[in-house]
Amino acid sequence: MNVATILFYLLSAVILGGGLLAVTSRKIFRSAVFLLFSLIGIAGLYFLLEYEFIAAVQIVVYVGGIVVLIIFSIFLTHGSGGDMEKPVLIRAVFSGLAAILGCALTYLFIKEQVFIKSNAAAIEPSANNIGSQMLSTTEHGYILPFEVVSMLLLAALIGCIVIAMKVKTEK
Amino acid sequence: MGTEFLLVMKSEMILTGIIFLLLILKVWDGIKSNTSLLYFVNILLLANFLWGFCCNTEGSLFNGMYQTNELIFLEKSILNLGTFIISLFAFDYLKENDNTLEFFILLLCTLLGMDFMISSGNFLMFYLGLELSSIPLAALCNYDLHKTKSSESAVKMILSSAFASCILLFGVSMLYGTTGTLNFSEMAPQLSTSKLQMLAFLFIFSGFAFKLSSVPFHLWTADVYEGAPAPVTAYLSVISKGSIVFIFITALYKVFPNFEHTWYHVLYLSILVTITVGNLFAIRQDNIKRFLAFSSIAQVGYIMLGISSTSIMGISAAIYFLIIYTFSNLGVFGVVSLVSSQTGKENINDFKGFYTNNKFASWVIAICLFSLAGIPPTAGFFGKMFLVTAGASKGDYLLVIVAVMNMVISLYYYLRLVKAIFIDNNDQPIASLKGSLPLRLALIICLAGVIATGFVSGLFEHITTLAGK
């Protein structure tokens, strides 16, 4: 077992543990913080794969942006400090069973699957390359998805403004 | 790449152009009157629909990420027509609204997403199109800003669609892992009977089923439909669903032909429960929007019945039915939208004695309901007949018998509404409603469509030739 393998299992433990705690914690603020650990772990995985740029994006966008937004919106809602309701026992049991069985099934199938290694030349994951691929129309060019995402962001922005601009009067 | 791509992608280009034009209009703030703005937008949408018949150029762009052919152009025209009719219906609803232009910007963004989705030849583009067509819709569901029910509907919509997207993405990631490509055409031959790929297919199917709101993934539908404003509900039940059906056909026929045996069985079970549950729940609804939600669930079951036949007949029957469904369902929603925007009433009991004061609207809703139920002179009969014929071609008669028996059940609840409108007495029937000119125009278009699509026999043949190419 080399260092990379040990690191992989350590990071996976952080990701899965963080995820599990985020789902099971009774305080919503703590859930957000556990989510943070999970997302940092994913950035660590990218570093391990030597995808430095993606890892940096993961940290800047998810850790720096999204979790902070989530924490802000938790503070803006009522009762952010209180405990959340306990789920009904039977529901907890069944969702636990569904999660465990789903994991087991997927694991079995993945283990059985013979993955074929691609012969295609690897693409250098440098920021430079990623940038030019995003704006290229040739093979491995992603300009169309890039533009569609920008439309999506525009629509989301407008939708948020429309909803947030007006003060709601409760019916 | 020359300028030819402008023509190949013309539907998307024009929609994007309209979106930015509206955005500039909003910032410029030059047109103060809501009415003239609405007329202007309606004319733009009409032009957009008509332009869909001109200069159609087939082609594939961006290494197969984007592809289009005559059939896809026809599908986009159906969506454009539906959106135009809905924008006419929305006239009364938006007349007094402060955020008229944003409504259309969001609406057209979702339409753009649907266009990209049905033109996609790649799972990445498909997913982005799907998101672009569902996230702005959640904001539209929330358009009744003063109603908590509307917000509830938006939250339910966004949570359930996020959940569905997650499942779908998980499935796509497994397929990517096993085949090393996201392109439909490269992926299809690499799919074998590997168990992991089968599981991935099931995940992707569940994602689709969520968006189609087929049972057992239908639980969000009624709540979202009930809370959203009537034009948005109409959009959700006709346009949004229609676009998913189109890409669903592409996915099943082009990406998963090797899994035909599997997906036929999955579809089989799904159709049985969708039609039955949709119909049985529709019987007990009192709110007309919830009623229409369950009726649309049942209709999706019939569309899936046509798709299950794996034949060109199946594709063309499904698309033909969607044209008819667009007219019939929008006709019903038009009247519901008229009543709800002017009186706020949305209960089936409120419609008792509706005929007394609103003769024309009553006839429109009755004929459209007949079409939805599939009664002969209306187009709905032919649509259902083709779907059932296509479904029967596989020789699974149990499925066909259940489907036809359910048509009888559906007749009961559709006629219950017709009875309430025409026969039941009411001391205080809804007063005579004077809809605006665009709204009446839209009702006339729907009525003409319901009657004409049944008689213009060339339409079905035309779709069949396009589908057969």
PDB file of N, CA and C in Angstrom, chain A residues 77-78 159-171, chain B residues 93 98-99 138-156 227-229:
ATOM      1  N   THR A  77     -32.958  32.556   8.031  1.00  0.00           N
ATOM      2  CA  THR A  77     -34.247  31.930   8.332  1.00  0.00           C
ATOM      3  C   THR A  77     -34.462  31.862   9.836  1.00  0.00           C
ATOM      4  N   HIS A  78     -35.698  31.611  10.199  1.00  0.00           N
ATOM      5  CA  HIS A  78     -36.023  31.551  11.625  1.00  0.00           C
ATOM      6  C   HIS A  78     -35.479  30.273  12.240  1.00  0.00           C
ATOM      7  N   GLY A 159     -34.661  35.038 -12.249  1.00  0.00           N
ATOM      8  CA  GLY A 159     -35.672  34.401 -11.411  1.00  0.00           C
ATOM      9  C   GLY A 159     -35.514  34.808  -9.959  1.00  0.00           C
ATOM     10  N   CYS A 160     -34.279  34.803  -9.469  1.00  0.00           N
ATOM     11  CA  CYS A 160     -34.037  35.170  -8.070  1.00  0.00           C
ATOM     12  C   CYS A 160     -34.436  36.609  -7.814  1.00  0.00           C
ATOM     13  N   ILE A 161     -34.080  37.498  -8.754  1.00  0.00           N
ATOM     14  CA  ILE A 161     -34.399  38.911  -8.540  1.00  0.00           C
ATOM     15  C   ILE A 161     -35.910  39.098  -8.470  1.00  0.00           C
ATOM     16  N   VAL A 162     -36.627  38.452  -9.385  1.00  0.00           N
ATOM     17  CA  VAL A 162     -38.089  38.609  -9.401  1.00  0.00           C
ATOM     18  C   VAL A 162     -38.690  38.153  -8.071  1.00  0.00           C
ATOM     19  N   ILE A 163     -38.190  37.016  -7.574  1.00  0.00           N
ATOM     20  CA  ILE A 163     -38.777  36.488  -6.344  1.00  0.00           C
ATOM     21  C   ILE A 163     -38.382  37.341  -5.141  1.00  0.00           C
ATOM     22  N   ALA A 164     -37.132  37.787  -5.126  1.00  0.00           N
ATOM     23  CA  ALA A 164     -36.641  38.443  -3.922  1.00  0.00           C
ATOM     24  C   ALA A 164     -37.032  39.907  -3.842  1.00  0.00           C
ATOM     25  N   MET A 165     -37.318  40.542  -4.982  1.00  0.00           N
ATOM     26  CA  MET A 165     -37.554  41.981  -4.970  1.00  0.00           C
ATOM     27  C   MET A 165     -38.765  42.396  -4.151  1.00  0.00           C
ATOM     28  N   LYS A 166     -39.808  41.566  -4.181  1.00  0.00           N
ATOM     29  CA  LYS A 166     -41.061  41.997  -3.577  1.00  0.00           C
ATOM     30  C   LYS A 166     -41.147  41.495  -2.154  1.00  0.00           C
ATOM     31  N   VAL A 167     -41.653  42.306  -1.266  1.00  0.00           N
ATOM     32  CA  VAL A 167     -41.851  41.864   0.103  1.00  0.00           C
ATOM     33  C   VAL A 167     -43.139  41.068   0.139  1.00  0.00           C
ATOM     34  N   LYS A 168     -43.060  39.882   0.710  1.00  0.00           N
ATOM     35  CA  LYS A 168     -44.241  39.026   0.709  1.00  0.00           C
ATOM     36  C   LYS A 168     -45.200  39.415   1.821  1.00  0.00           C
ATOM     37  N   THR A 169     -46.471  39.517   1.473  1.00  0.00           N
ATOM     38  CA  THR A 169     -47.477  39.723   2.509  1.00  0.00           C
ATOM     39  C   THR A 169     -48.196  38.398   2.687  1.00  0.00           C
ATOM     40  N   GLU A 170     -48.108  37.854   3.874  1.00  0.00           N
ATOM     41  CA  GLU A 170     -48.672  36.522   4.108  1.00  0.00           C
ATOM     42  C   GLU A 170     -50.172  36.567   3.932  1.00  0.00           C
ATOM     43  N   LYS A 171     -50.654  35.518   3.305  1.00  0.00           N
ATOM     44  CA  LYS A 171     -52.100  35.450   3.053  1.00  0.00           C
ATOM     45  C   LYS A 171     -52.810  34.925   4.290  1.00  0.00           C
TER      46      LYS A 171
ATOM     47  N   TYR B  93     -53.707  37.412 -17.104  1.00  0.00           N
ATOM     48  CA  TYR B  93     -53.008  37.228 -15.842  1.00  0.00           C
ATOM     49  C   TYR B  93     -51.926  38.288 -15.670  1.00  0.00           C
ATOM     50  N   ASP B  98     -46.453  43.486 -12.334  1.00  0.00           N
ATOM     51  CA  ASP B  98     -45.310  44.399 -12.469  1.00  0.00           C
ATOM     52  C   ASP B  98     -44.152  43.763 -13.222  1.00  0.00           C
ATOM     53  N   ASN B  99     -44.110  42.434 -13.226  1.00  0.00           N
ATOM     54  CA  ASN B  99     -42.941  41.762 -13.775  1.00  0.00           C
ATOM     55  C   ASN B  99     -43.268  41.031 -15.069  1.00  0.00           C
ATOM     56  N   ALA B 138     -39.176  26.856 -11.908  1.00  0.00           N
ATOM     57  CA  ALA B 138     -39.467  26.953 -10.480  1.00  0.00           C
ATOM     58  C   ALA B 138     -39.741  28.403 -10.102  1.00  0.00           C
ATOM     59  N   ALA B 139     -38.968  29.330 -10.713  1.00  0.00           N
ATOM     60  CA  ALA B 139     -39.217  30.748 -10.433  1.00  0.00           C
ATOM     61  C   ALA B 139     -40.589  31.150 -10.962  1.00  0.00           C
ATOM     62  N   LEU B 140     -40.974  30.584 -12.103  1.00  0.00           N
ATOM     63  CA  LEU B 140     -42.287  30.913 -12.664  1.00  0.00           C
ATOM     64  C   LEU B 140     -43.414  30.382 -11.781  1.00  0.00           C
ATOM     65  N   CYS B 141     -43.190  29.200 -11.177  1.00  0.00           N
ATOM     66  CA  CYS B 141     -44.204  28.645 -10.269  1.00  0.00           C
ATOM     67  C   CYS B 141     -44.458  29.601  -9.112  1.00  0.00           C
ATOM     68  N   ASN B 142     -43.427  30.357  -8.762  1.00  0.00           N
ATOM     69  CA  ASN B 142     -43.521  31.262  -7.626  1.00  0.00           C
ATOM     70  C   ASN B 142     -44.069  32.621  -8.037  1.00  0.00           C
ATOM     71  N   TYR B 143     -44.648  32.732  -9.223  1.00  0.00           N
ATOM     72  CA  TYR B 143     -44.975  34.061  -9.727  1.00  0.00           C
ATOM     73  C   TYR B 143     -46.108  34.753  -8.986  1.00  0.00           C
ATOM     74  N   ASP B 144     -46.965  33.995  -8.332  1.00  0.00           N
ATOM     75  CA  ASP B 144     -47.977  34.631  -7.478  1.00  0.00           C
ATOM     76  C   ASP B 144     -47.284  34.997  -6.181  1.00  0.00           C
ATOM     77  N   LEU B 145     -46.579  36.130  -6.194  1.00  0.00           N
ATOM     78  CA  LEU B 145     -45.637  36.407  -5.103  1.00  0.00           C
ATOM     79  C   LEU B 145     -46.322  36.554  -3.755  1.00  0.00           C
ATOM     80  N   HIS B 146     -47.595  36.898  -3.738  1.00  0.00           N
ATOM     81  CA  HIS B 146     -48.253  37.126  -2.452  1.00  0.00           C
ATOM     82  C   HIS B 146     -48.856  35.841  -1.891  1.00  0.00           C
ATOM     83  N   LYS B 147     -48.830  34.757  -2.662  1.00  0.00           N
ATOM     84  CA  LYS B 147     -49.466  33.529  -2.166  1.00  0.00           C
ATOM     85  C   LYS B 147     -48.414  32.564  -1.640  1.00  0.00           C
ATOM     86  N   THR B 148     -48.640  32.034  -0.426  1.00  0.00           N
ATOM     87  CA  THR B 148     -47.677  31.064   0.109  1.00  0.00           C
ATOM     88  C   THR B 148     -47.756  29.760  -0.671  1.00  0.00           C
ATOM     89  N   LYS B 149     -48.964  29.449  -1.175  1.00  0.00           N
ATOM     90  CA  LYS B 149     -49.114  28.197  -1.933  1.00  0.00           C
ATOM     91  C   LYS B 149     -48.214  28.175  -3.151  1.00  0.00           C
ATOM     92  N   SER B 150     -48.057  29.346  -3.749  1.00  0.00           N
ATOM     93  CA  SER B 150     -47.232  29.447  -4.942  1.00  0.00           C
ATOM     94  C   SER B 150     -45.767  29.181  -4.592  1.00  0.00           C
ATOM     95  N   SER B 151     -45.314  29.737  -3.450  1.00  0.00           N
ATOM     96  CA  SER B 151     -43.931  29.488  -3.030  1.00  0.00           C
ATOM     97  C   SER B 151     -43.733  28.022  -2.721  1.00  0.00           C
ATOM     98  N   GLU B 152     -44.742  27.435  -2.073  1.00  0.00           N
ATOM     99  CA  GLU B 152     -44.649  26.018  -1.725  1.00  0.00           C
ATOM    100  C   GLU B 152     -44.465  25.187  -3.006  1.00  0.00           C
ATOM    101  N   SER B 153     -45.242  25.571  -4.007  1.00  0.00           N
ATOM    102  CA  SER B 153     -45.163  24.840  -5.262  1.00  0.00           C
ATOM    103  C   SER B 153     -43.768  24.956  -5.864  1.00  0.00           C
ATOM    104  N   ALA B 154     -43.183  26.170  -5.795  1.00  0.00           N
ATOM    105  CA  ALA B 154     -41.851  26.366  -6.373  1.00  0.00           C
ATOM    106  C   ALA B 154     -40.817  25.539  -5.629  1.00  0.00           C
ATOM    107  N   VAL B 155     -40.914  25.528  -4.286  1.00  0.00           N
ATOM    108  CA  VAL B 155     -39.926  24.780  -3.509  1.00  0.00           C
ATOM    109  C   VAL B 155     -40.041  23.298  -3.806  1.00  0.00           C
ATOM    110  N   LYS B 156     -41.303  22.808  -3.881  1.00  0.00           N
ATOM    111  CA  LYS B 156     -41.477  21.380  -4.179  1.00  0.00           C
ATOM    112  C   LYS B 156     -40.921  21.056  -5.552  1.00  0.00           C
ATOM    113  N   GLY B 227     -50.329  24.970  -6.941  1.00  0.00           N
ATOM    114  CA  GLY B 227     -49.849  26.247  -6.437  1.00  0.00           C
ATOM    115  C   GLY B 227     -49.443  27.226  -7.523  1.00  0.00           C
ATOM    116  N   ALA B 228     -49.010  26.707  -8.666  1.00  0.00           N
ATOM    117  CA  ALA B 228     -48.504  27.599  -9.712  1.00  0.00           C
ATOM    118  C   ALA B 228     -49.645  28.381 -10.350  1.00  0.00           C
ATOM    119  N   PRO B 229     -49.368  29.572 -10.895  1.00  0.00           N
ATOM    120  CA  PRO B 229     -50.403  30.315 -11.624  1.00  0.00           C
ATOM    121  C   PRO B 229     -50.889  29.499 -12.830  1.00  0.00           C
TER     122      PRO B 229
END
